[in-house]
PDB file of C-alpha atoms in Angstrom:
ATOM      1  CA  UNK A 524       0.000   0.000   0.000  1.00  0.00           C
ATOM      2  CA  UNK A 525       0.959   3.607  -0.538  1.00  0.00           C
ATOM      3  CA  UNK A 526       2.907   4.756   2.531  1.00  0.00           C
ATOM      4  CA  UNK A 527       1.030   2.268   4.720  1.00  0.00           C
ATOM      5  CA  UNK A 528      -2.412   3.601   3.780  1.00  0.00           C
ATOM      6  CA  UNK A 529      -4.536   0.770   2.325  1.00  0.00           C
ATOM      7  CA  UNK A 530      -7.071   3.162   0.783  1.00  0.00           C
ATOM      8  CA  UNK A 531      -4.427   5.171  -1.073  1.00  0.00           C
ATOM      9  CA  UNK A 532      -2.776   1.909  -2.068  1.00  0.00           C
ATOM     10  CA  UNK A 533      -6.021   0.761  -3.651  1.00  0.00           C
ATOM     11  CA  UNK A 534      -6.457   4.064  -5.468  1.00  0.00           C
ATOM     12  CA  UNK A 535      -2.935   3.646  -6.848  1.00  0.00           C
ATOM     13  CA  UNK A 536      -3.595   0.035  -7.858  1.00  0.00           C
ATOM     14  CA  UNK A 537      -6.831   0.827  -9.706  1.00  0.00           C
ATOM     15  CA  UNK A 538      -5.185   3.741 -11.505  1.00  0.00           C
ATOM     16  CA  UNK A 539      -2.199   1.557 -12.408  1.00  0.00           C
ATOM     17  CA  UNK A 540      -4.532  -1.104 -13.826  1.00  0.00           C
ATOM     18  CA  UNK A 541      -6.313   1.498 -15.962  1.00  0.00           C
ATOM     19  CA  UNK A 542      -3.049   3.029 -17.209  1.00  0.00           C
ATOM     20  CA  UNK A 543      -1.570  -0.381 -18.013  1.00  0.00           C
ATOM     21  CA  UNK A 544      -4.693  -1.262 -20.003  1.00  0.00           C
ATOM     22  CA  UNK A 545      -4.440   2.010 -21.931  1.00  0.00           C
ATOM     23  CA  UNK A 546      -0.809   1.124 -22.718  1.00  0.00           C
ATOM     24  CA  UNK A 547      -1.966  -2.196 -24.188  1.00  0.00           C
ATOM     25  CA  UNK A 548      -1.039  -4.462 -21.272  1.00  0.00           C
ATOM     26  CA  UNK A 549      -3.767  -7.080 -21.011  1.00  0.00           C
ATOM     27  CA  UNK A 550      -2.355  -8.294 -17.674  1.00  0.00           C
ATOM     28  CA  UNK A 551      -4.035  -5.183 -16.264  1.00  0.00           C
ATOM     29  CA  UNK A 552      -7.200  -7.287 -16.051  1.00  0.00           C
ATOM     30  CA  UNK A 553      -5.638  -9.471 -13.361  1.00  0.00           C
ATOM     31  CA  UNK A 554      -4.366  -6.443 -11.465  1.00  0.00           C
ATOM     32  CA  UNK A 555      -7.851  -4.914 -11.529  1.00  0.00           C
ATOM     33  CA  UNK A 556      -9.470  -8.166 -10.320  1.00  0.00           C
ATOM     34  CA  UNK A 557      -6.942  -8.399  -7.468  1.00  0.00           C
ATOM     35  CA  UNK A 558      -7.759  -4.806  -6.628  1.00  0.00           C
ATOM     36  CA  UNK A 559     -11.486  -5.531  -6.499  1.00  0.00           C
ATOM     37  CA  UNK A 560     -10.925  -8.478  -4.163  1.00  0.00           C
ATOM     38  CA  UNK A 561      -8.738  -6.312  -1.908  1.00  0.00           C
ATOM     39  CA  UNK A 562     -11.239  -3.420  -2.068  1.00  0.00           C
ATOM     40  CA  UNK A 563     -14.003  -5.666  -0.764  1.00  0.00           C
ATOM     41  CA  UNK A 564     -11.695  -6.751   2.075  1.00  0.00           C
ATOM     42  CA  UNK A 565     -11.026  -3.100   2.957  1.00  0.00           C
ATOM     43  CA  UNK A 566     -14.748  -2.324   2.755  1.00  0.00           C
ATOM     44  CA  UNK A 567     -14.458   1.363   1.851  1.00  0.00           C
ATOM     45  CA  UNK A 568     -17.324   2.246  -0.563  1.00  0.00           C
ATOM     46  CA  UNK A 569     -15.218   4.687  -2.601  1.00  0.00           C
ATOM     47  CA  UNK A 570     -12.443   2.139  -3.029  1.00  0.00           C
ATOM     48  CA  UNK A 571     -14.940  -0.543  -4.046  1.00  0.00           C
ATOM     49  CA  UNK A 572     -16.486   1.825  -6.600  1.00  0.00           C
ATOM     50  CA  UNK A 573     -13.103   2.668  -8.135  1.00  0.00           C
ATOM     51  CA  UNK A 574     -12.109  -0.999  -8.204  1.00  0.00           C
ATOM     52  CA  UNK A 575     -15.350  -1.900  -9.997  1.00  0.00           C
ATOM     53  CA  UNK A 576     -14.606   0.838 -12.526  1.00  0.00           C
ATOM     54  CA  UNK A 577     -11.078  -0.540 -13.051  1.00  0.00           C
ATOM     55  CA  UNK A 578     -12.379  -4.074 -13.654  1.00  0.00           C
ATOM     56  CA  UNK A 579     -15.009  -2.747 -16.043  1.00  0.00           C
ATOM     57  CA  UNK A 580     -12.468  -0.628 -17.874  1.00  0.00           C
ATOM     58  CA  UNK A 581      -9.754  -3.276 -18.204  1.00  0.00           C
ATOM     59  CA  UNK A 582     -12.120  -6.082 -19.248  1.00  0.00           C
ATOM     60  CA  UNK A 583     -13.960  -4.217 -22.002  1.00  0.00           C
ATOM     61  CA  UNK A 584     -12.072  -5.857 -24.909  1.00  0.00           C
ATOM     62  CA  UNK A 585     -11.591  -9.424 -23.664  1.00  0.00           C
ATOM     63  CA  UNK A 586     -14.614  -9.935 -21.414  1.00  0.00           C
ATOM     64  CA  UNK A 587     -17.346  -7.415 -22.248  1.00  0.00           C
ATOM     65  CA  UNK A 588     -19.940  -9.285 -20.150  1.00  0.00           C
ATOM     66  CA  UNK A 589     -17.759  -8.899 -17.039  1.00  0.00           C
ATOM     67  CA  UNK A 590     -17.102  -5.300 -17.977  1.00  0.00           C
ATOM     68  CA  UNK A 591     -20.822  -4.545 -18.308  1.00  0.00           C
ATOM     69  CA  UNK A 592     -21.517  -6.237 -14.965  1.00  0.00           C
ATOM     70  CA  UNK A 593     -18.832  -4.181 -13.199  1.00  0.00           C
ATOM     71  CA  UNK A 594     -19.873  -0.888 -14.779  1.00  0.00           C
ATOM     72  CA  UNK A 595     -23.464  -1.530 -13.653  1.00  0.00           C
ATOM     73  CA  UNK A 596     -22.348  -2.408 -10.108  1.00  0.00           C
ATOM     74  CA  UNK A 597     -19.966   0.545 -10.125  1.00  0.00           C
ATOM     75  CA  UNK A 598     -22.710   2.967 -11.173  1.00  0.00           C
ATOM     76  CA  UNK A 599     -24.792   1.768  -8.239  1.00  0.00           C
ATOM     77  CA  UNK A 600     -21.825   2.134  -5.880  1.00  0.00           C
ATOM     78  CA  UNK A 601     -20.890   5.593  -7.214  1.00  0.00           C
ATOM     79  CA  UNK A 602     -24.522   6.574  -6.656  1.00  0.00           C
ATOM     80  CA  UNK A 603     -24.267   5.560  -3.001  1.00  0.00           C
ATOM     81  CA  UNK A 604     -21.262   7.803  -2.460  1.00  0.00           C
ATOM     82  CA  UNK A 605     -22.611  10.676  -4.568  1.00  0.00           C
ATOM     83  CA  UNK A 606     -19.937  10.669  -7.275  1.00  0.00           C
ATOM     84  CA  UNK A 607     -21.985  12.038 -10.170  1.00  0.00           C
ATOM     85  CA  UNK A 608     -18.921  12.550 -12.385  1.00  0.00           C
ATOM     86  CA  UNK A 609     -17.945   8.865 -12.182  1.00  0.00           C
ATOM     87  CA  UNK A 610     -21.569   7.856 -12.741  1.00  0.00           C
ATOM     88  CA  UNK A 611     -21.501   9.860 -15.994  1.00  0.00           C
ATOM     89  CA  UNK A 612     -18.164   8.383 -17.113  1.00  0.00           C
ATOM     90  CA  UNK A 613     -19.282   4.853 -16.277  1.00  0.00           C
ATOM     91  CA  UNK A 614     -22.583   5.257 -18.140  1.00  0.00           C
ATOM     92  CA  UNK A 615     -20.766   6.431 -21.271  1.00  0.00           C
ATOM     93  CA  UNK A 616     -18.582   3.316 -21.254  1.00  0.00           C
ATOM     94  CA  UNK A 617     -21.476   1.021 -20.321  1.00  0.00           C
ATOM     95  CA  UNK A 618     -23.698   2.318 -23.115  1.00  0.00           C
ATOM     96  CA  UNK A 619     -20.896   1.980 -25.659  1.00  0.00           C
ATOM     97  CA  UNK A 620     -20.256  -1.620 -24.570  1.00  0.00           C
ATOM     98  CA  UNK A 621     -23.930  -2.489 -24.638  1.00  0.00           C
ATOM     99  CA  UNK A 622     -24.286  -0.928 -28.089  1.00  0.00           C
ATOM    100  CA  UNK A 623     -21.514  -3.253 -29.285  1.00  0.00           C
ATOM    101  CA  UNK A 624     -22.351  -6.420 -27.329  1.00  0.00           C
ATOM    102  CA  UNK A 625     -25.905  -6.257 -25.964  1.00  0.00           C
ATOM    103  CA  UNK A 626     -29.033  -4.117 -26.023  1.00  0.00           C
ATOM    104  CA  UNK A 627     -28.230  -0.604 -24.748  1.00  0.00           C
ATOM    105  CA  UNK A 628     -31.828   0.562 -24.349  1.00  0.00           C
ATOM    106  CA  UNK A 629     -32.076  -0.066 -20.587  1.00  0.00           C
ATOM    107  CA  UNK A 630     -28.835   1.764 -19.860  1.00  0.00           C
ATOM    108  CA  UNK A 631     -29.823   4.569 -22.213  1.00  0.00           C
ATOM    109  CA  UNK A 632     -33.202   4.968 -20.543  1.00  0.00           C
ATOM    110  CA  UNK A 633     -31.688   4.935 -17.044  1.00  0.00           C
ATOM    111  CA  UNK A 634     -29.025   7.436 -18.027  1.00  0.00           C
ATOM    112  CA  UNK A 635     -31.243   9.927 -19.791  1.00  0.00           C
ATOM    113  CA  UNK A 636     -34.011   9.812 -17.188  1.00  0.00           C
ATOM    114  CA  UNK A 637     -31.626   9.845 -14.233  1.00  0.00           C
ATOM    115  CA  UNK A 638     -30.698  12.841 -12.139  1.00  0.00           C
ATOM    116  CA  UNK A 639     -30.670  15.709 -14.608  1.00  0.00           C
ATOM    117  CA  UNK A 640     -28.619  18.849 -14.685  1.00  0.00           C
ATOM    118  CA  UNK A 641     -28.413  21.453 -17.438  1.00  0.00           C
ATOM    119  CA  UNK A 642     -24.730  20.890 -18.230  1.00  0.00           C
ATOM    120  CA  UNK A 643     -25.017  17.185 -19.047  1.00  0.00           C
ATOM    121  CA  UNK A 644     -28.543  16.880 -20.426  1.00  0.00           C
ATOM    122  CA  UNK A 645     -27.860  17.794 -24.075  1.00  0.00           C
ATOM    123  CA  UNK A 646     -24.683  15.677 -24.140  1.00  0.00           C
ATOM    124  CA  UNK A 647     -26.647  12.740 -22.742  1.00  0.00           C
ATOM    125  CA  UNK A 648     -29.335  13.091 -25.384  1.00  0.00           C
ATOM    126  CA  UNK A 649     -26.802  13.312 -28.212  1.00  0.00           C
ATOM    127  CA  UNK A 650     -24.957  10.222 -26.976  1.00  0.00           C
ATOM    128  CA  UNK A 651     -28.245   8.365 -26.490  1.00  0.00           C
ATOM    129  CA  UNK A 652     -29.281   9.188 -30.033  1.00  0.00           C
ATOM    130  CA  UNK A 653     -25.970   8.006 -31.470  1.00  0.00           C
ATOM    131  CA  UNK A 654     -25.856   4.842 -29.374  1.00  0.00           C
ATOM    132  CA  UNK A 655     -29.456   3.993 -30.268  1.00  0.00           C
ATOM    133  CA  UNK A 656     -28.652   4.448 -33.951  1.00  0.00           C
ATOM    134  CA  UNK A 657     -25.552   2.243 -33.596  1.00  0.00           C
ATOM    135  CA  UNK A 658     -27.662  -0.455 -31.965  1.00  0.00           C
ATOM    136  CA  UNK A 659     -29.979  -0.438 -34.984  1.00  0.00           C
ATOM    137  CA  UNK A 660     -32.997   1.051 -33.223  1.00  0.00           C
ATOM    138  CA  UNK A 661     -34.853   4.008 -34.589  1.00  0.00           C
ATOM    139  CA  UNK A 662     -35.102   7.192 -32.526  1.00  0.00           C
ATOM    140  CA  UNK A 663     -38.830   6.485 -32.281  1.00  0.00           C
ATOM    141  CA  UNK A 664     -38.110   3.426 -30.113  1.00  0.00           C
ATOM    142  CA  UNK A 665     -35.686   4.837 -27.580  1.00  0.00           C
ATOM    143  CA  UNK A 666     -35.593   7.229 -24.671  1.00  0.00           C
ATOM    144  CA  UNK A 667     -35.120  10.197 -27.012  1.00  0.00           C
ATOM    145  CA  UNK A 668     -38.317   9.514 -28.971  1.00  0.00           C
ATOM    146  CA  UNK A 669     -40.062  12.719 -29.960  1.00  0.00           C
ATOM    147  CA  UNK A 670     -37.128  14.969 -29.067  1.00  0.00           C
ATOM    148  CA  UNK A 671     -36.359  16.877 -32.236  1.00  0.00           C
ATOM    149  CA  UNK A 672     -33.187  18.366 -30.750  1.00  0.00           C
ATOM    150  CA  UNK A 673     -31.309  15.091 -30.997  1.00  0.00           C
ATOM    151  CA  UNK A 674     -32.415  13.902 -34.437  1.00  0.00           C
ATOM    152  CA  UNK A 675     -29.602  14.070 -36.964  1.00  0.00           C
ATOM    153  CA  UNK A 676     -26.943  14.862 -34.351  1.00  0.00           C
TER     154      UNK A 676
END
């Protein structure tokens, strides 16, 4: 752990796993899984949330089902601790994964109808429109149905 602090050590480990994945190191998946196991042992909700994010992030290419599961659990955990920024980031990655590997409509509906604020609302609607189009659904089927602001974006 970082200077004897298990929480800071876990933050460092989850960040290291993410950075290693970005650098193309697929062994980052194992590091992230170890971090999640250790985070549960520590029991700190913020550390668990970050570890879930790291597992979701590092597994997105090789195990999208595990990635989706961890992003969903992470969104719930980030909600408990009030980290709206990480909820937003996690939803973006979750929706992209579901557009590629599953049906993104549930995540899209949860994201766009979730806690709203003026800064993120238009960005959410644009992403929802694009993700829905990528998934092969018409705008008339999804959570942006009837919203003329997002058509053609």
